[in-house]
Coordinates of C-alpha atoms in Angstrom, one line a residue:
M1 CA -72.4 0.3 258.0
T2 CA -72.4 -2.6 256.9
A3 CA -75.4 -3.6 254.8
P4 CA -77.1 -5.7 258.0
E5 CA -77.0 -3.3 260.2
R6 CA -78.3 -0.9 256.9
S7 CA -80.9 -3.0 256.4
R8 CA -81.9 -3.2 260.2
L9 CA -82.2 0.4 261.0
A10 CA -84.5 0.8 257.6
R11 CA -87.0 -2.1 259.1
E12 CA -87.1 -0.5 262.0
R13 CA -87.9 2.9 261.0
L14 CA -90.3 1.5 258.4
S15 CA -92.4 -0.4 261.9
R16 CA -91.8 3.1 263.6
E17 CA -93.0 5.3 261.2
L18 CA -96.4 2.9 260.3
R19 CA -97.2 3.0 264.5
R20 CA -97.2 7.0 264.3
L21 CA -98.9 7.0 261.5
R22 CA -101.7 5.0 263.2
T23 CA -101.3 7.3 266.3
E24 CA -101.8 10.0 264.8
A25 CA -104.5 9.4 262.8
K26 CA -106.3 8.0 266.8
M27 CA -106.9 4.8 265.1
T28 CA -106.6 1.9 267.3
G29 CA -104.9 -1.5 265.7
T30 CA -108.0 -3.1 266.2
A31 CA -109.7 -0.7 263.6
T32 CA -106.7 -0.3 261.5
A33 CA -106.2 -3.9 260.9
R34 CA -109.6 -4.2 259.7
A35 CA -109.8 -1.4 257.3
T36 CA -106.8 -2.9 255.5
G37 CA -107.9 -6.2 255.6
M38 CA -105.3 -8.1 257.9
S39 CA -105.3 -9.4 261.5
Q40 CA -104.6 -7.3 264.6
S41 CA -101.8 -9.6 265.3
K42 CA -100.3 -9.5 261.8
L43 CA -100.7 -5.3 262.6
S44 CA -99.0 -5.6 265.8
K45 CA -95.9 -8.0 264.4
I46 CA -95.2 -5.0 261.7
E47 CA -95.6 -1.8 263.6
N48 CA -92.9 -4.2 266.3
G49 CA -91.0 -4.7 263.3
M50 CA -91.3 -8.5 263.7
L51 CA -93.0 -9.0 260.0
L52 CA -91.9 -7.6 257.2
P53 CA -94.6 -6.0 255.5
S54 CA -95.7 -6.4 251.4
V55 CA -95.6 -3.4 249.7
T56 CA -98.9 -4.1 249.3
D57 CA -99.6 -4.1 252.9
V58 CA -97.7 -1.3 253.0
E59 CA -99.5 1.1 250.4
R60 CA -102.8 -0.3 252.3
L61 CA -102.1 1.2 255.4
V62 CA -100.5 4.9 254.3
A63 CA -103.9 5.1 252.2
E64 CA -105.9 4.4 255.1
L65 CA -103.8 6.5 257.8
S66 CA -104.1 9.6 255.6
A67 CA -100.1 9.8 255.1
T68 CA -99.3 12.6 253.3
R69 CA -98.3 12.0 249.1
E70 CA -94.2 12.5 250.5
T71 CA -94.8 9.9 252.9
K72 CA -97.2 7.7 251.2
A73 CA -94.3 7.5 248.7
E74 CA -91.4 7.1 250.8
L75 CA -92.4 4.5 252.9
V76 CA -94.2 2.6 250.0
E77 CA -89.9 2.6 248.3
L78 CA -88.9 2.2 251.6
A79 CA -90.7 -1.4 252.0
R80 CA -89.7 -2.1 248.1
Q81 CA -86.4 -1.8 248.9
L82 CA -86.4 -4.0 252.3
H83 CA -87.9 -6.8 249.9
A84 CA -85.4 -6.2 247.3
E85 CA -83.2 -6.8 249.8
A86 CA -84.4 -9.8 251.7
E87 CA -84.5 -11.5 247.9
T88 CA -80.8 -10.8 247.0
R89 CA -79.8 -12.1 250.6
R90 CA -82.2 -15.2 250.8
V91 CA -80.1 -18.2 250.6
V92 CA -81.8 -20.8 247.8
L93 CA -81.4 -24.7 249.2
H94 CA -82.1 -27.2 245.8
R95 CA -82.1 -31.0 247.0
G96 CA -80.6 -33.7 244.3
A97 CA -77.8 -34.0 242.8
H98 CA -79.3 -33.6 239.0
R99 CA -81.1 -30.5 239.8
H100 CA -77.9 -28.8 242.0
Q101 CA -76.3 -30.2 238.6
Q102 CA -78.4 -27.7 236.6
T103 CA -78.2 -24.9 238.4
V104 CA -74.5 -25.0 238.6
A105 CA -74.3 -25.3 235.4
R106 CA -76.8 -22.1 234.0
I107 CA -74.6 -20.5 236.4
E108 CA -70.6 -21.5 235.5
A109 CA -71.7 -21.0 231.3
R110 CA -72.4 -17.1 232.0
A111 CA -69.2 -16.9 234.9
T112 CA -65.6 -16.1 233.8
T113 CA -63.8 -17.2 236.1
S114 CA -64.8 -20.1 238.3
R115 CA -63.3 -20.4 241.8
F116 CA -63.5 -24.1 243.8
F117 CA -62.3 -24.4 247.7
Q118 CA -62.7 -28.2 248.9
N119 CA -61.7 -29.4 252.3
A120 CA -63.1 -33.6 251.4
G121 CA -63.0 -35.1 248.7
V122 CA -62.1 -33.5 244.8
P123 CA -64.4 -31.2 243.7
S124 CA -66.9 -33.1 240.6
L125 CA -65.6 -30.9 237.7
L126 CA -61.8 -32.6 238.6
Q127 CA -63.3 -36.2 239.7
S128 CA -62.1 -39.3 237.3
E129 CA -64.9 -41.3 236.0
N130 CA -64.6 -43.9 238.6
Y131 CA -64.3 -41.5 241.7
L132 CA -67.6 -39.8 240.0
R133 CA -69.6 -43.0 240.4
V134 CA -68.4 -43.8 243.7
V135 CA -69.4 -40.1 244.5
L136 CA -72.9 -40.5 243.1
N137 CA -72.6 -44.1 244.8
S138 CA -75.8 -42.6 247.2
T139 CA -78.1 -40.9 244.5
P140 CA -81.1 -43.1 243.4
S141 CA -80.0 -44.8 240.2
H142 CA -82.8 -42.7 237.8
E143 CA -80.5 -39.9 238.8
Q144 CA -77.2 -40.9 238.6
D145 CA -77.4 -40.8 234.2
T146 CA -78.5 -37.4 233.9
A147 CA -76.5 -36.1 236.5
I148 CA -73.5 -37.7 234.7
G149 CA -74.6 -36.2 231.5
T150 CA -75.3 -32.7 233.1
L151 CA -71.6 -32.4 234.5
R152 CA -70.1 -34.2 231.3
S153 CA -71.8 -30.8 229.9
R154 CA -70.3 -28.3 232.5
R155 CA -66.5 -30.1 232.0
A156 CA -66.8 -29.1 228.1
R157 CA -67.0 -25.8 229.4
M158 CA -63.2 -26.1 230.8
D159 CA -62.1 -26.1 227.4
D160 CA -63.4 -22.6 226.6
L161 CA -59.6 -21.2 226.8
G162 CA -61.8 -18.0 227.4
K163 CA -62.9 -18.6 230.6
R164 CA -60.6 -19.0 233.8
F165 CA -60.8 -22.2 236.4
V166 CA -59.1 -21.5 239.8
F167 CA -59.2 -24.8 242.0
L168 CA -57.9 -25.0 245.9
L169 CA -57.8 -28.2 247.7
A170 CA -56.9 -29.0 251.4
E171 CA -54.4 -31.6 251.6
S172 CA -57.5 -33.6 253.4
A173 CA -59.5 -33.5 250.7
L174 CA -57.2 -36.1 248.4
R175 CA -56.3 -38.1 251.6
W176 CA -59.9 -38.6 251.9
R177 CA -60.4 -42.1 250.7
M178 CA -63.4 -42.8 248.5
G179 CA -62.3 -46.0 247.2
S180 CA -59.7 -48.0 247.0
A181 CA -55.6 -47.4 246.1
D182 CA -55.9 -47.5 242.8
L183 CA -59.1 -45.5 242.4
M184 CA -57.0 -42.4 244.9
C185 CA -54.1 -43.1 242.4
E186 CA -56.1 -42.6 239.5
Q187 CA -57.5 -39.6 240.7
I188 CA -54.6 -38.2 241.8
D189 CA -53.5 -38.6 238.0
H190 CA -56.2 -37.6 236.3
L191 CA -55.6 -34.2 238.9
V192 CA -51.8 -33.7 237.2
Q193 CA -53.5 -33.7 233.8
L194 CA -55.8 -31.4 234.3
M195 CA -53.5 -29.3 236.4
R196 CA -51.4 -28.4 232.6
R197 CA -54.5 -26.8 231.1
P198 CA -53.2 -23.2 230.5
N199 CA -56.7 -22.4 231.9
V200 CA -57.0 -24.7 234.7
Q201 CA -54.9 -23.4 238.4
L202 CA -54.7 -25.7 241.0
G203 CA -53.4 -25.5 244.6
V204 CA -53.2 -27.6 247.3
V205 CA -53.2 -26.2 251.3
P206 CA -50.9 -29.0 252.2
W207 CA -51.7 -30.5 256.6
S208 CA -48.5 -28.8 257.6
V209 CA -49.2 -24.8 257.1
D210 CA -49.7 -22.6 260.2
A211 CA -53.3 -22.0 258.4
N212 CA -54.2 -20.0 261.5
M213 CA -57.8 -19.2 260.0
V214 CA -61.2 -21.9 259.9
A215 CA -62.6 -23.4 256.2
P216 CA -65.8 -24.8 257.2
H217 CA -66.9 -26.8 254.6
G218 CA -66.2 -26.0 250.5
F219 CA -67.5 -23.5 248.4
Q220 CA -67.5 -22.4 244.7
V221 CA -67.7 -18.9 243.8
Y222 CA -68.3 -17.5 240.3
D223 CA -66.7 -14.5 239.3
E224 CA -68.2 -12.4 242.3
R225 CA -71.5 -13.0 241.9
V226 CA -72.9 -16.1 242.8
V227 CA -71.8 -18.2 246.0
T228 CA -72.9 -22.2 245.9
L229 CA -72.0 -24.5 248.4
T230 CA -72.8 -28.1 249.7
V231 CA -74.7 -29.0 253.2
L232 CA -75.7 -32.6 254.1
T233 CA -79.8 -31.9 252.8
G234 CA -78.9 -30.3 249.2
N235 CA -76.8 -27.4 247.8
A236 CA -77.0 -23.6 248.6
T237 CA -77.1 -21.1 246.2
I238 CA -75.9 -16.9 247.6
T239 CA -76.1 -13.8 245.7
D240 CA -76.1 -11.9 248.5
P241 CA -73.0 -8.9 247.8
H242 CA -71.7 -8.8 251.1
D243 CA -71.7 -12.4 251.3
V244 CA -69.8 -13.3 247.9
R245 CA -66.9 -10.8 249.5
E246 CA -66.9 -12.4 252.2
Y247 CA -66.2 -15.6 250.5
L248 CA -63.6 -13.9 248.2
A249 CA -61.4 -13.0 250.3
L250 CA -61.3 -16.0 252.0
F251 CA -60.5 -18.0 249.1
G252 CA -57.7 -15.4 248.7
R253 CA -56.6 -16.3 251.8
L254 CA -56.4 -20.1 251.5
E255 CA -54.4 -19.1 247.4
R256 CA -51.6 -17.9 249.7
L257 CA -50.8 -20.9 251.9
A258 CA -51.5 -23.2 248.8
L259 CA -48.7 -24.8 247.4
R260 CA -48.4 -25.3 243.0
G261 CA -45.9 -25.9 240.6
D262 CA -43.0 -28.4 241.5
E263 CA -43.6 -28.6 244.8
L264 CA -47.7 -29.3 244.5
E265 CA -46.3 -32.1 242.0
E266 CA -43.8 -33.4 244.9
L267 CA -47.1 -33.5 247.3
L268 CA -49.1 -35.1 244.7
D269 CA -46.6 -37.7 244.4
Q270 CA -45.9 -38.9 248.2
I271 CA -50.0 -39.2 248.7
S272 CA -50.2 -40.9 245.8
R273 CA -47.7 -43.5 247.5
D274 CA -49.2 -43.0 250.8
H275 CA -52.5 -44.4 249.4
R276 CA -50.4 -47.5 247.9
K277 CA -48.9 -48.2 251.5
L278 CA -52.9 -48.5 252.5
G279 CA -53.3 -50.8 250.1

C-alpha cells in the first residue's frame, strides 16, 4: 500500500470514528457544532471526510462526545500524524528569482550530492556570466544584482570536493537559443571546462536516443531529501519522501541514456558547429 493510500484510509477512519461518537452520544450535528465552537457546515465536512480537522478540533470533539480515554488518545494522535503527513507533502511555491536562489542556496549548503536535470536551457550553476544575464533579463533590475550575488555564492560551493554535483541535460537544452551563436558557443565551452572538475559529472541525453519515457520538466534533487523545480509562476520545493523517490528513479533512468566522456565532447563540438552555422 502506498503512502497516499494509507493517508486516505487514515482520514476516512478519523471522520468515521468522529461521526460514530456523535451518533452514539445521541447529539445532533447542530448541537455538537455549537458545543465545540465550530459551524455545522464545518462539522459536516469533517464527518464526511471533506475537511481534515485540526488537532484542537479533534480534542474538543472527543471531549464533548465523551469518548473513552483510549479513543481520545488514539484519535488525537491520528489527527497529529495526518497533519504531519500533510505538511510533508505540501509543495511550497516561491516567487522571484532572488528568493528562489536563497532557498536553493540553503538546501545546497546541507546537501552532499546535488543532481540536476534540464531539458530547456542550462542549469544556473553551469551558466556562463553572459548566459546568466540573458536568463535574468526579465527579472526586475533591482533583483538582478542580488540574484547574481547569491548564485556566485552557490557556485563557490562547487570548489568543495566533499560535495558531488551531477548534471544531466537533454540535447535540446543546449540547442535552445538564448542569444547569438557566440553566446551559445561560449556557454558550451564553459560546460567543457566545468565537466573536468573532479566532483562534477555532466551527461547529455542525445535527441537520437530511444528514451521511451517522458521527462516533462527540469528538476533538482538534493541528496534524497528535497526536490526543487521551476514552473511558469515560481519555483516549487517538494519534500515528501515518496515524491522524492519518484524523481530519483526518473533521474536514474535518464542517467542511463546520457553520453559522457569522449562521446559527450564530440556531441558538444557538433552542437557548437551547428550554432555557428545558424549565425
